[in-house]
Coordinates of C-alpha atoms and ligand atoms in Angstrom, one line a residue:
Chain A
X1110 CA -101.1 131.1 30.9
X1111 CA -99.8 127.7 30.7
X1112 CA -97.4 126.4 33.3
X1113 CA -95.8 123.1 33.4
X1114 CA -93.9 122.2 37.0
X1115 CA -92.2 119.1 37.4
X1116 CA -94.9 117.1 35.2
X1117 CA -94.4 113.3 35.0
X1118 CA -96.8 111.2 33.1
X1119 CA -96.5 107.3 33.1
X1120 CA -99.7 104.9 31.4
X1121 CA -100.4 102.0 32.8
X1122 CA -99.6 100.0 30.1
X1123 CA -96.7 102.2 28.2
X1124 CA -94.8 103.2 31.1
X1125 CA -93.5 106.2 31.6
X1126 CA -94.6 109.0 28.9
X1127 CA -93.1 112.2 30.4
X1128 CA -90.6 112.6 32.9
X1129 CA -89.9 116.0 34.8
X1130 CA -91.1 118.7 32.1
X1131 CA -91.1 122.3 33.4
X1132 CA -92.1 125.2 30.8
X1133 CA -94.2 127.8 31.1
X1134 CA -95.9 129.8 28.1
X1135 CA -97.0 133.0 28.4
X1136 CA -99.9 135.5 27.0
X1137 CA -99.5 135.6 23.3
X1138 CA -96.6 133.7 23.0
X1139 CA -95.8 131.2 19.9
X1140 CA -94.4 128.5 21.1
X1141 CA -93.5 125.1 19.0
X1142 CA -93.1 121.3 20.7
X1143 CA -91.2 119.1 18.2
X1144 CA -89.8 116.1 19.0
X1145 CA -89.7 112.6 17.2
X1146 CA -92.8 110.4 16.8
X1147 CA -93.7 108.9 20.3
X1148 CA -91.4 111.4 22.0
X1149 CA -94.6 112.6 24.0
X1150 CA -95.9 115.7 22.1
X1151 CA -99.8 114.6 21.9
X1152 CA -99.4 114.1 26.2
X1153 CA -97.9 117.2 26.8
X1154 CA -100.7 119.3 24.7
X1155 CA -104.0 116.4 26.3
X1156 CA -102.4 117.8 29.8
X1157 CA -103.3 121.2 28.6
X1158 CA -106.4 120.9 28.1
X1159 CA -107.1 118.5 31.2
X1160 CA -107.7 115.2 28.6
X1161 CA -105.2 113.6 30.5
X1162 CA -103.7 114.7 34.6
X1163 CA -100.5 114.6 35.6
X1164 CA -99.2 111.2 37.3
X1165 CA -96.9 113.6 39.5
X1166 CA -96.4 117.4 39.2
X1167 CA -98.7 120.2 38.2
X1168 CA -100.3 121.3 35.3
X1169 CA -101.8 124.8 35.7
X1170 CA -103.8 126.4 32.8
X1171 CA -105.4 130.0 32.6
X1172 CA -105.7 129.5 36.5
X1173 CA -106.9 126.4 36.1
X1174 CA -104.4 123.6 38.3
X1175 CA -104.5 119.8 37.7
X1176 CA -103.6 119.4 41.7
X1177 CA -107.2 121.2 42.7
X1178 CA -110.2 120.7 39.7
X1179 CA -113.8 119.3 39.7
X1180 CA -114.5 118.0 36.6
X1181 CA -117.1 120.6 35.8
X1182 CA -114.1 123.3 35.3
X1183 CA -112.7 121.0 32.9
X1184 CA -115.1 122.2 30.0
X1185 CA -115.1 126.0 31.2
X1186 CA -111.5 125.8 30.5
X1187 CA -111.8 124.6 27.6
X1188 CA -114.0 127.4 26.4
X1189 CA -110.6 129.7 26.8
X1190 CA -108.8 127.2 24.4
X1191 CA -109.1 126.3 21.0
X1192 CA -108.2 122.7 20.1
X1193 CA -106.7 121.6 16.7
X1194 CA -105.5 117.5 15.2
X1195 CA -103.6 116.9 12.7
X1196 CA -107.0 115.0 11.7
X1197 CA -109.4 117.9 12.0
X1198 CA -111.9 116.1 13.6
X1199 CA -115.3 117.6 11.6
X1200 CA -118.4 116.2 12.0
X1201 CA -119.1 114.5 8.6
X1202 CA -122.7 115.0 8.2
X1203 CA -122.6 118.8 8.7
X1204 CA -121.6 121.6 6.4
X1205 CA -119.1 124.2 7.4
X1206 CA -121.4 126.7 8.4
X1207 CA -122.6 123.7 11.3
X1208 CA -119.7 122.6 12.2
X1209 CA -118.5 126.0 13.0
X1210 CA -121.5 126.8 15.1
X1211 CA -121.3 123.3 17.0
X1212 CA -118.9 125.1 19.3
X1213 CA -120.5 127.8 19.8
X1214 CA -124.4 126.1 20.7
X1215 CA -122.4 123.7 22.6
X1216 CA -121.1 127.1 25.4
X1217 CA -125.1 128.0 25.4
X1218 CA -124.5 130.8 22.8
X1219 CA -127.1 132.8 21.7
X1220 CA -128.7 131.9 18.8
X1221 CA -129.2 135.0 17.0
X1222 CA -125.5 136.1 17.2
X1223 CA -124.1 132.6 16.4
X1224 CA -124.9 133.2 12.7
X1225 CA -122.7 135.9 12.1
X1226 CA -120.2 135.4 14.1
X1227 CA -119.6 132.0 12.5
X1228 CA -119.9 134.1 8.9
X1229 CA -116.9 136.4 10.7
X1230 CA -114.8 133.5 11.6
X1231 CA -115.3 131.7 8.3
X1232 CA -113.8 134.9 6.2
X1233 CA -111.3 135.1 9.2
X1234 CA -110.0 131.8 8.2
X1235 CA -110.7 132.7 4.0
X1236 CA -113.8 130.0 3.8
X1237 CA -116.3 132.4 3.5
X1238 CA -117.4 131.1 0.2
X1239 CA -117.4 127.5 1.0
X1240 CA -119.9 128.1 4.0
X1241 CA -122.7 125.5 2.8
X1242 CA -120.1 122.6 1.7
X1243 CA -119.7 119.5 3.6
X1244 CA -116.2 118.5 5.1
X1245 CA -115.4 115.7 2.2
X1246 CA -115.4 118.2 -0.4
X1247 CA -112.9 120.0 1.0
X1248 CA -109.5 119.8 0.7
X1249 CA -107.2 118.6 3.6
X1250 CA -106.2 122.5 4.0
X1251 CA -109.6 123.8 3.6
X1252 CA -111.1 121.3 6.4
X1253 CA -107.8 122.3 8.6
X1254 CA -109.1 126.2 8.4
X1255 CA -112.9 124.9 9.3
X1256 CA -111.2 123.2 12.4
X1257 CA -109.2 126.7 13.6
X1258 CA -112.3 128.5 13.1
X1259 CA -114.4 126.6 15.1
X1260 CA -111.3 126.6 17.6
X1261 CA -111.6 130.6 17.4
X1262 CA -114.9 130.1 17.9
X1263 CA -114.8 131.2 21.8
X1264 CA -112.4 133.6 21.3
X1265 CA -109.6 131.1 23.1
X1266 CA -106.4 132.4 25.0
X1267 CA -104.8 130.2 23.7
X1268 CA -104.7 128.1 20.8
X1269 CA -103.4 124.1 21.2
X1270 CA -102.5 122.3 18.0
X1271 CA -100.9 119.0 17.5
X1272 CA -99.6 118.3 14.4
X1273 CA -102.3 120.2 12.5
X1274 CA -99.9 120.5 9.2
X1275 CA -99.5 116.6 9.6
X1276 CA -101.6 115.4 6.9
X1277 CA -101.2 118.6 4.5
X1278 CA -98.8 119.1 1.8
X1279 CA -96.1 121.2 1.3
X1280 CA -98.1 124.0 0.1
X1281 CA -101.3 123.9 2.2
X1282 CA -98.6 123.9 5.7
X1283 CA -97.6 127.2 4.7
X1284 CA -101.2 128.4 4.4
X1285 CA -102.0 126.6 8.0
X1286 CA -98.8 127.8 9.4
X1287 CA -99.5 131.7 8.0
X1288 CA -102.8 131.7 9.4
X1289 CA -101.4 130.6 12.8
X1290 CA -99.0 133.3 12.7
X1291 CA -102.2 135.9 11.9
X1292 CA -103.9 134.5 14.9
X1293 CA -101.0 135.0 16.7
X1294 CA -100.7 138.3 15.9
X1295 CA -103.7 139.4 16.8
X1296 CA -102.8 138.3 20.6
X1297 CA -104.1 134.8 21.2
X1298 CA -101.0 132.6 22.2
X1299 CA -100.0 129.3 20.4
X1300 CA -99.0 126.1 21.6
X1301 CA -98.2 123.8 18.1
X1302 CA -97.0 120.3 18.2
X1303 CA -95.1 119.6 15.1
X1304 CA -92.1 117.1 13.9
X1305 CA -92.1 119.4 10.6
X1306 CA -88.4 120.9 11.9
X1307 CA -88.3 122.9 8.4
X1308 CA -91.6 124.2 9.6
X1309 CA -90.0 125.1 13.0
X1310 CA -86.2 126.3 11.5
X1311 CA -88.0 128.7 9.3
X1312 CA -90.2 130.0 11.1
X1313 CA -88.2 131.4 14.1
X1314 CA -90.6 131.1 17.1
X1315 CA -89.7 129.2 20.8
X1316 CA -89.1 126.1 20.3
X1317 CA -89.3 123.6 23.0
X1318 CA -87.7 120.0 22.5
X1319 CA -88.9 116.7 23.4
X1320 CA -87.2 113.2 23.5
X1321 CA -88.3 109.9 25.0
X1322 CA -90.3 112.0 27.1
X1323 CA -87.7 114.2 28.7
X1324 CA -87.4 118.4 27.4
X1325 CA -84.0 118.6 26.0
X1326 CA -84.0 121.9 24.7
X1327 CA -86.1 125.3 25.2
X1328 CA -85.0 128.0 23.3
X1329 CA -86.6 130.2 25.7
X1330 CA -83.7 129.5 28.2
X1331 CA -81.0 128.6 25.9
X1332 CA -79.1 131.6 24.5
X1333 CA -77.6 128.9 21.8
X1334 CA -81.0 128.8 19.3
X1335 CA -81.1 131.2 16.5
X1336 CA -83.8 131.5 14.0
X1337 CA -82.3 130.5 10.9
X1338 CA -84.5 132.5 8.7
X1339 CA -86.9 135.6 10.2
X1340 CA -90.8 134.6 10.0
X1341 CA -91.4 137.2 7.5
X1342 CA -89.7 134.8 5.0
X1343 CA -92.7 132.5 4.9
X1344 CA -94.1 134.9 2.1
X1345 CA -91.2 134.9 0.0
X1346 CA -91.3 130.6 -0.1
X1347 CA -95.2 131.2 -1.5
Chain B
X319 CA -132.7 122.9 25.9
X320 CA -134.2 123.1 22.7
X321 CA -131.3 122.6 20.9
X322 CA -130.7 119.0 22.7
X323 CA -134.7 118.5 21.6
X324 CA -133.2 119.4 18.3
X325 CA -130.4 116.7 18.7
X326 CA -132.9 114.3 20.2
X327 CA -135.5 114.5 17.4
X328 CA -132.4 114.7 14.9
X329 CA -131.4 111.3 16.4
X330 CA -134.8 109.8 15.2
X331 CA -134.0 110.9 11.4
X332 CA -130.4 110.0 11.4
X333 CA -131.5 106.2 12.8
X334 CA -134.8 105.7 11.7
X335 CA -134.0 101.9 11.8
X336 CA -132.1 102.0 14.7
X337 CA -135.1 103.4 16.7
X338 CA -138.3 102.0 15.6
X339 CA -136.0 98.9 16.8
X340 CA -135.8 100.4 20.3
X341 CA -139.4 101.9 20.5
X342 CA -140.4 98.3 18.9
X343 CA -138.4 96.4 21.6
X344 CA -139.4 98.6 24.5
X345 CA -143.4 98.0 23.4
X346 CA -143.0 94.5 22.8
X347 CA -141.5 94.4 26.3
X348 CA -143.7 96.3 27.8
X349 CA -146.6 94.6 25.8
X350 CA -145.6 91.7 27.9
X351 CA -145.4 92.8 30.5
X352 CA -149.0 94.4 30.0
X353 CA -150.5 91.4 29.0
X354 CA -149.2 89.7 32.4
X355 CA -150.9 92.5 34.3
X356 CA -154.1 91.8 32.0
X357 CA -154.2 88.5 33.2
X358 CA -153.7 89.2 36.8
X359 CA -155.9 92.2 37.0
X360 CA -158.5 89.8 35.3
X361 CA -157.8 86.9 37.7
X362 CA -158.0 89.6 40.8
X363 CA -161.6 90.7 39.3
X364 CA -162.4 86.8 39.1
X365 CA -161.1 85.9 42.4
X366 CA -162.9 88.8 44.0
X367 CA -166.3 87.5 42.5
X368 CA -166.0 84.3 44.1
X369 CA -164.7 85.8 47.3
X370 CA -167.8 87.9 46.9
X371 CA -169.5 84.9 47.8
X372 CA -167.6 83.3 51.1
X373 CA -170.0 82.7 53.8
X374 CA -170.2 80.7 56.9
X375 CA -173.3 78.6 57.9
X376 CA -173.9 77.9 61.2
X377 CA -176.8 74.6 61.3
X378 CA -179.0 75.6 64.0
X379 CA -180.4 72.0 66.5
X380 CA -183.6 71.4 66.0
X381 CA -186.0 73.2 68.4
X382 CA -184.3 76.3 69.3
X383 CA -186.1 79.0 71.0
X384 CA -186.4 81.5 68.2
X385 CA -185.4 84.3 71.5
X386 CA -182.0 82.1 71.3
X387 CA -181.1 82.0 67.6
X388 CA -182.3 86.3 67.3
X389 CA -180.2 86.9 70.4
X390 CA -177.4 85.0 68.6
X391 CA -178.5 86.7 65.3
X392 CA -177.5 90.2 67.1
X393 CA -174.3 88.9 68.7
X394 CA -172.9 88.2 65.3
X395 CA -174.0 91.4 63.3
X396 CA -172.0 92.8 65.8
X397 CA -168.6 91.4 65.0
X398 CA -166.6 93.6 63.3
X399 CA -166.0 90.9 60.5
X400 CA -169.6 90.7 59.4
X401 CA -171.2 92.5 56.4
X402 CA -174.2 90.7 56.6
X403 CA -176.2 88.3 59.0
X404 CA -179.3 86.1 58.4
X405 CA -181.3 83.4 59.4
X406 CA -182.7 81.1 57.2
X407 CA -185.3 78.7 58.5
X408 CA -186.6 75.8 57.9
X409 CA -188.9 76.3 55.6
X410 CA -186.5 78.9 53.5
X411 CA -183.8 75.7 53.4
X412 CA -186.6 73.4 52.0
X413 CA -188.3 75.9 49.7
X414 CA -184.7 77.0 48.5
X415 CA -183.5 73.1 48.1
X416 CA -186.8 72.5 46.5
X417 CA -185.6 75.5 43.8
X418 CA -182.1 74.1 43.5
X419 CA -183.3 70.6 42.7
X420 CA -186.5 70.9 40.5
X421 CA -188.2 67.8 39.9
X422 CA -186.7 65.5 42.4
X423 CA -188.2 68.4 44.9
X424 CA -190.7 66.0 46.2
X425 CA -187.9 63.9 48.5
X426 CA -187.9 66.5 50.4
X427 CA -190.1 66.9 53.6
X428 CA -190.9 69.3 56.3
X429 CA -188.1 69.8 58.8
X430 CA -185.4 67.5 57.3
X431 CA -183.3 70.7 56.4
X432 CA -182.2 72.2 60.0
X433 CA -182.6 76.4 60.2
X434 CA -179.3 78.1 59.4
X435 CA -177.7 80.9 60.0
X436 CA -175.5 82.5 57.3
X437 CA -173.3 85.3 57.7
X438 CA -171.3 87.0 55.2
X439 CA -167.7 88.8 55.6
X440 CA -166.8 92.6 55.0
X441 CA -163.6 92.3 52.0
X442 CA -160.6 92.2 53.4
X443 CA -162.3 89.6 56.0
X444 CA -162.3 86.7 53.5
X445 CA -158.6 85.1 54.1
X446 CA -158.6 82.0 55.2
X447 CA -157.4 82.6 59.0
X448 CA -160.2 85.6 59.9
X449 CA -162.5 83.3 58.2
X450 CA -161.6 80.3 60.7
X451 CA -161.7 82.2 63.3
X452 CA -165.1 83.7 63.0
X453 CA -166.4 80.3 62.7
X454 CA -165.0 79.2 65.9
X455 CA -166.6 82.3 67.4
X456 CA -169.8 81.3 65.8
X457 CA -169.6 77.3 67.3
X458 CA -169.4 78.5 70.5
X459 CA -173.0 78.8 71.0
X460 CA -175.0 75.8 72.1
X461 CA -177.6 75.4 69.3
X462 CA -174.9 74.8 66.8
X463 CA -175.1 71.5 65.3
X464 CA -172.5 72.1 62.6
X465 CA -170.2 74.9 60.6
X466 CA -169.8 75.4 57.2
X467 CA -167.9 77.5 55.7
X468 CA -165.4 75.6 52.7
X469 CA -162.6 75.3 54.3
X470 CA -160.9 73.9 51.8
X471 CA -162.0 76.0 48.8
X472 CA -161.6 79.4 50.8
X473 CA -158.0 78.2 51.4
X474 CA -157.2 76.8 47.8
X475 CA -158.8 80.4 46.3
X476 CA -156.7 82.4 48.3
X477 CA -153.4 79.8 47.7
X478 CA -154.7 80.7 44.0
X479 CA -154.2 84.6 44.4
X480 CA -151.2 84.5 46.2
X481 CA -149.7 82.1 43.2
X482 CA -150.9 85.0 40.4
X483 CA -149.7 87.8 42.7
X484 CA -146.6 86.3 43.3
X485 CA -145.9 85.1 39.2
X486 CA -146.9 88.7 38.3
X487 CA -144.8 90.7 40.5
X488 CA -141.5 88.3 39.7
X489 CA -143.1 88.1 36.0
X490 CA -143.3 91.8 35.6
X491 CA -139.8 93.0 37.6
X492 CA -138.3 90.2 35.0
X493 CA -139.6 92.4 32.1
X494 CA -138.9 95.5 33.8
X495 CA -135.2 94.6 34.1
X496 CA -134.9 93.3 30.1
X497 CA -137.0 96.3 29.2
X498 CA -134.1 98.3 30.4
X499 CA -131.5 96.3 29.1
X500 CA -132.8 96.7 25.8
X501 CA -133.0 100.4 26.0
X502 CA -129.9 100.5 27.4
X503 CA -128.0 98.5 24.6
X504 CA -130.0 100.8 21.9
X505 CA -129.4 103.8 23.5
X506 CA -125.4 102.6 23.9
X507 CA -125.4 101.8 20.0
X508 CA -126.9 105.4 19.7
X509 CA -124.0 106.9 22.1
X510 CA -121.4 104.8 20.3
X511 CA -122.5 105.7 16.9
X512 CA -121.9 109.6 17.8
X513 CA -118.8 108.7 19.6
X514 CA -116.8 111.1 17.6
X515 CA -119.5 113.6 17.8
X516 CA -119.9 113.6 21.9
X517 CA -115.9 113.6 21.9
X518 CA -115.7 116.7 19.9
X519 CA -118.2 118.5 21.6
X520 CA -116.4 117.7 24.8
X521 CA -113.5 119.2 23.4
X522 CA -115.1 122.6 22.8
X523 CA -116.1 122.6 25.9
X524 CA -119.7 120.7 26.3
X525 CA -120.7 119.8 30.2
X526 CA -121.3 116.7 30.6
X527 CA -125.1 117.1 31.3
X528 CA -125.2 118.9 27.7
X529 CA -123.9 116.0 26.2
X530 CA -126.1 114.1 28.1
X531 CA -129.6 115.9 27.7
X532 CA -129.9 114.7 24.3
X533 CA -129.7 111.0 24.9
X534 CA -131.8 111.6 28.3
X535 CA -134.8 113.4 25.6
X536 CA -133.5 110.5 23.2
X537 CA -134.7 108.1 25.8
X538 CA -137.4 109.5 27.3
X539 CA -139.8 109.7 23.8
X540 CA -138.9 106.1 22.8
X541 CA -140.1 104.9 26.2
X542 CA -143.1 106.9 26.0
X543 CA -143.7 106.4 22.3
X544 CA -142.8 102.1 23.0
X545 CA -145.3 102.7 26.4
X546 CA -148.1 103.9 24.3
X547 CA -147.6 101.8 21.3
X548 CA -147.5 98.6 24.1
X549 CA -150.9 100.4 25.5
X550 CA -152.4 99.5 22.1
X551 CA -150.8 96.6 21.4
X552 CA -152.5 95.1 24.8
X553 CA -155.7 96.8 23.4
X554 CA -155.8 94.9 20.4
X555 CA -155.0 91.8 22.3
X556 CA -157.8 92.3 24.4
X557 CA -160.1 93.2 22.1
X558 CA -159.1 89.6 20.2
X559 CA -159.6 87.8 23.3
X560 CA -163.0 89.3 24.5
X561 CA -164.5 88.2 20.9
X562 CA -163.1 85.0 20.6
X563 CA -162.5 83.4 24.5
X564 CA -164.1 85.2 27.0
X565 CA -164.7 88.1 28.6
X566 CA -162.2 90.4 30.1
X567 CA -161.9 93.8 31.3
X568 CA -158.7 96.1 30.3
X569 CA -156.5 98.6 32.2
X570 CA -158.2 101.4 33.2
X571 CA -157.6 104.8 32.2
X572 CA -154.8 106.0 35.1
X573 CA -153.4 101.9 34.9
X574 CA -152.7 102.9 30.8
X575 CA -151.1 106.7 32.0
X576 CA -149.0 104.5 34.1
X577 CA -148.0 102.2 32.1
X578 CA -147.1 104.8 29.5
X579 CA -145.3 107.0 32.1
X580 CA -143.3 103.5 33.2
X581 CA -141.9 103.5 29.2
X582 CA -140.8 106.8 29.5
X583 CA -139.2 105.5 33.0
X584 CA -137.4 102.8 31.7
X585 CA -136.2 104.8 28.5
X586 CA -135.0 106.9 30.8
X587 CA -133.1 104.9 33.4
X588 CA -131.7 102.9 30.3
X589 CA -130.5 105.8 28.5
X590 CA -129.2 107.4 31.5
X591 CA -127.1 104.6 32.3
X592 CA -125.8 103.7 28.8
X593 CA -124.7 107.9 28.6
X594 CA -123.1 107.6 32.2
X595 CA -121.0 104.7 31.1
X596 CA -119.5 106.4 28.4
X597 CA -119.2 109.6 30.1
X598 CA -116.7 108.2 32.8
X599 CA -114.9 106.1 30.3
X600 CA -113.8 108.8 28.2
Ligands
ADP1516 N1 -103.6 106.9 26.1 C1 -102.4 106.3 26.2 N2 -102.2 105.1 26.8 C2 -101.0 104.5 26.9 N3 -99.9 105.0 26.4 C3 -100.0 106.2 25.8 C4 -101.2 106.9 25.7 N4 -101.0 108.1 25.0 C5 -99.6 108.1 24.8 N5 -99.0 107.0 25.2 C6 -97.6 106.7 25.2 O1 -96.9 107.8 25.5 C7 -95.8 108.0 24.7 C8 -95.8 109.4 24.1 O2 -96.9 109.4 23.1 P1 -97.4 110.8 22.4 O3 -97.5 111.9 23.4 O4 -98.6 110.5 21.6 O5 -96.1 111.1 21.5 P2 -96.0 112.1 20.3 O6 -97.3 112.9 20.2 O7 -94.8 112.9 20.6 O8 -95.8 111.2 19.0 C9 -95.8 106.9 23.7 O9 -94.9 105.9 24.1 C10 -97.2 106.4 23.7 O10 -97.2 105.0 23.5
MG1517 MG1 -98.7 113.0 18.7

């Protein structure tokens, strides 16, 4: 699904971002990136979905490689992925309902079935009273759940989040991270950037770890991690 | 497609300012640039008037055989240059200065004014050179006392028309050029202003030339819309100058399409290249 080989990533300005990362996520996996602030979270998910290529390595995503692409396979990949920020990025001057269906006019969908799918996604992510309001009377949570719905709204492979319980509180991460795990469940693989470790310790899925732009740790090849608490536990915190 | 009309028209509402500014600029650009072509197109009509009227008169010597000056009549209706020959005679050149001057008509007497021949030039035969040149063909014969055909004034007319073509073709290509700038810098404050939008749509997977219709339909109706409103503008110009200076005739009706059909050009090409800017940077 995603496949990292040898990936270094250097800016022109910053140096060198990532050096040498090799992971590979697979069909409906949940998979967590933490790392400190700066560590080089953000690049590893913008090499994903093709935001950013690869100073040396390869990126390959859903078949997609960064060694062989024209740039009009860029946005039919992105079609397969849903894309979430920590700062929701929701078009202001729409209501939910709009802002929902954005992604969906934007792939050429048809119009008559892009009202109720966008009704089924909105009860999918437990908005479907709040269908009419605009995204500044919403709370942070409540915009967070518009954003993963209109991520759903192409039925994605994969979903790619960075930091999306960033700027929610305590209470509003659990209701993120549960409806994550839902999507999740229901076979679309996750790829979450996060520096919420409590977040990460309790909820028991792969973790990769990044430093200064190097993976130090994957719990997918190291026999050492172990889940402190089972996922199931997320309930019982509520 | 219709949903980038959609966007486009959505645009307009979103910005009224924002784009009566543009559609205002483009006309007022244009409007320029239409009143230049006014003046030219009304300096061509002028010009062509007075070119209308370029003849050469050959003086014909006193007692030519009237055999002679026919002969040479159908010599010269034969060049390809000539529209029109004739002879005027003596008494034609006296009766005709006797017109001219009115009551000082009686200093005139028989056979002081020599027989002529006058020949007038198909268009396109006017310029200077051919003119020359057909009056050196004309000198050649014998009976020619003298050739007329104002030398100078055919040469200063035509200097005159090349001046006005020239001005209006650097004139208009100036306006053409700040036309699209001005597009382009609305259009760019347009693309800016949805920054965040055109990014997000990227992100769910918008081609480029999706992102880009919008801005292209965006571009296109304030050209046409500043086109037409610069079509009226000139109008109203025109219609200020015929009542109070003079006379002048406007564009007609496939000049105006034109002109209206070069807005929607320019909004184009300006929108096009603000869109593809930002495109590649992001
Ligand atoms: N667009 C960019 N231009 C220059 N440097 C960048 C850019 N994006 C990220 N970086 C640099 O790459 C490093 C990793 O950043 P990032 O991936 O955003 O970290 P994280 O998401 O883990 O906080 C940082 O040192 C940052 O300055
Ligand atoms: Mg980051």
């Amino acid at each position: 699904m995603i496949r990292f080989s040898h990936v270094h990533k250097s800016f022109a300005r910053t140096g060198v971002a990532l050096e040498d990362v090799s992971f590979q996520v697979n069909k409906g996996e949940f998979v967590f990136i933490t790392g400190p602030s700066g560590a080089g979270k953000s690049t590893i998910l913008k090499l994903c979905f093709f935001e950013e290529r690869p100073t040396k390595g390869e990126v390959k995503v859903y078949g997609l490689s960064s060694a062989a692409y024209r740039n009009v396979d860029v946005p039919k990949l992105r079609r397969r992925l849903g894309i979430v920020f920590q700062d929701f990025r929701l078009l202001e001057d729409r209501n939910v309902e709009a802002n929902v269906a954005f992604a969906l006019e934007v792939t050429g969908a048809p119009p008559s079935q892009v009202g109720p799918r966008v009704s089924r996604l909105l009860a999918q992510v437990g908005l479907g009273a709040k269908a009419t309001a605009l995204p500044r009377e919403l709370s942070g949570g409540e915009q967070q759940r518009v954003a993963i719905a209109r991520a759903l709204a192409n039925d994605p492979v994969v979903l790619v989040a960075d930091e999306p319980t960033g700027n929610l509180d305590e209470r509003a991460t659990r209701g993120i991270f549960q409806l994550f795990r839902d999507i999740n469940a229901s076979g679309t693989a996750v790829l979450m950037a996060t520096h919420d470790l409590d977040l990460v310790r309790r909820a028991g899925c792969r973790t990769i770890e990044i430093n200064r732009g190097q993976m130090v740790f994957d719990s997918a090849s190291d026999g050492g991690f172990r889940p402190s608490a089972p996922a199931e536990a997320m309930e019982d915190d509520e | 497609m219709r949903l980038a009309l959609r966007e486009a028209l959505l645009a307009f509402r979103r910005a009224p300012m924002l784009s009566a500014l543009s559609v205002t600029t483009i006309a007022f650009s244009l409007f320029a640039f239409g009143l230049f072509g006014l003046v030219a197109l009304n300096i061509r009509n002028a010009l062509r008037n007075v070119e209308d009227r370029v003849e050469i008169r050959a003086f014909v010597a006193d007692g030519t055989s009237a055999e002679a000056t026919s002969a040479a009549l159908g010599d010269i209706g034969a060049f390809p240059e000539a529209a029109s020959v004739r002879l005027v005679t003596q008494g034609q050149a006296l009766d005709r200065a006797r017109r001219e001057l009115g009551e000082f008509s009686d200093v005139f007497e028989e056979g002081i004014l020599p027989a002529s021949i006058e020949v007038r030039l198909k268009p396109g035969f006017r310029d200077p050179a051919t003119v020359r040149a057909v009056a050196k063909r004309i000198e050649v014969y014998d009976f020619v006392d003298d050739i007329r055909f104002g030398e100078e004034w055919v040469e200063k007319l035509h200097r005159l028309r090349n001046i006005a073509t020239l001005a209006g073709v650097a004139l208009g290509l100036t306006f053409a050029i700040v036309a699209i700038i001005i597009i382009g810098s609305t259009i760019r404050m347009a693309v800016l202003a949805r920054a965040r939008e055109i990014a997000i749509m990227r992100l769910v997977g918008a081609t480029n030339g999706f992102v880009r219709a919008p801005f292209l339909i965006e571009g296109f109706l304030k050209g046409t819309l500043g086109g037409g409103l610069a079509l009226v503008l000139a109008w109203l110009a025109l219609a200020v100058i015929n009542r109070f200076v003079v006379q002048a005739s406007f564009f007609d009706p496939w000049m105006g399409a034109v002109g209206v059909v070069a807005g929607a050009c320019l909004g184009l090409a300006g929108s096009a290249m603000s869109v593809g800017r930002h495109l590649q940077k992001v």
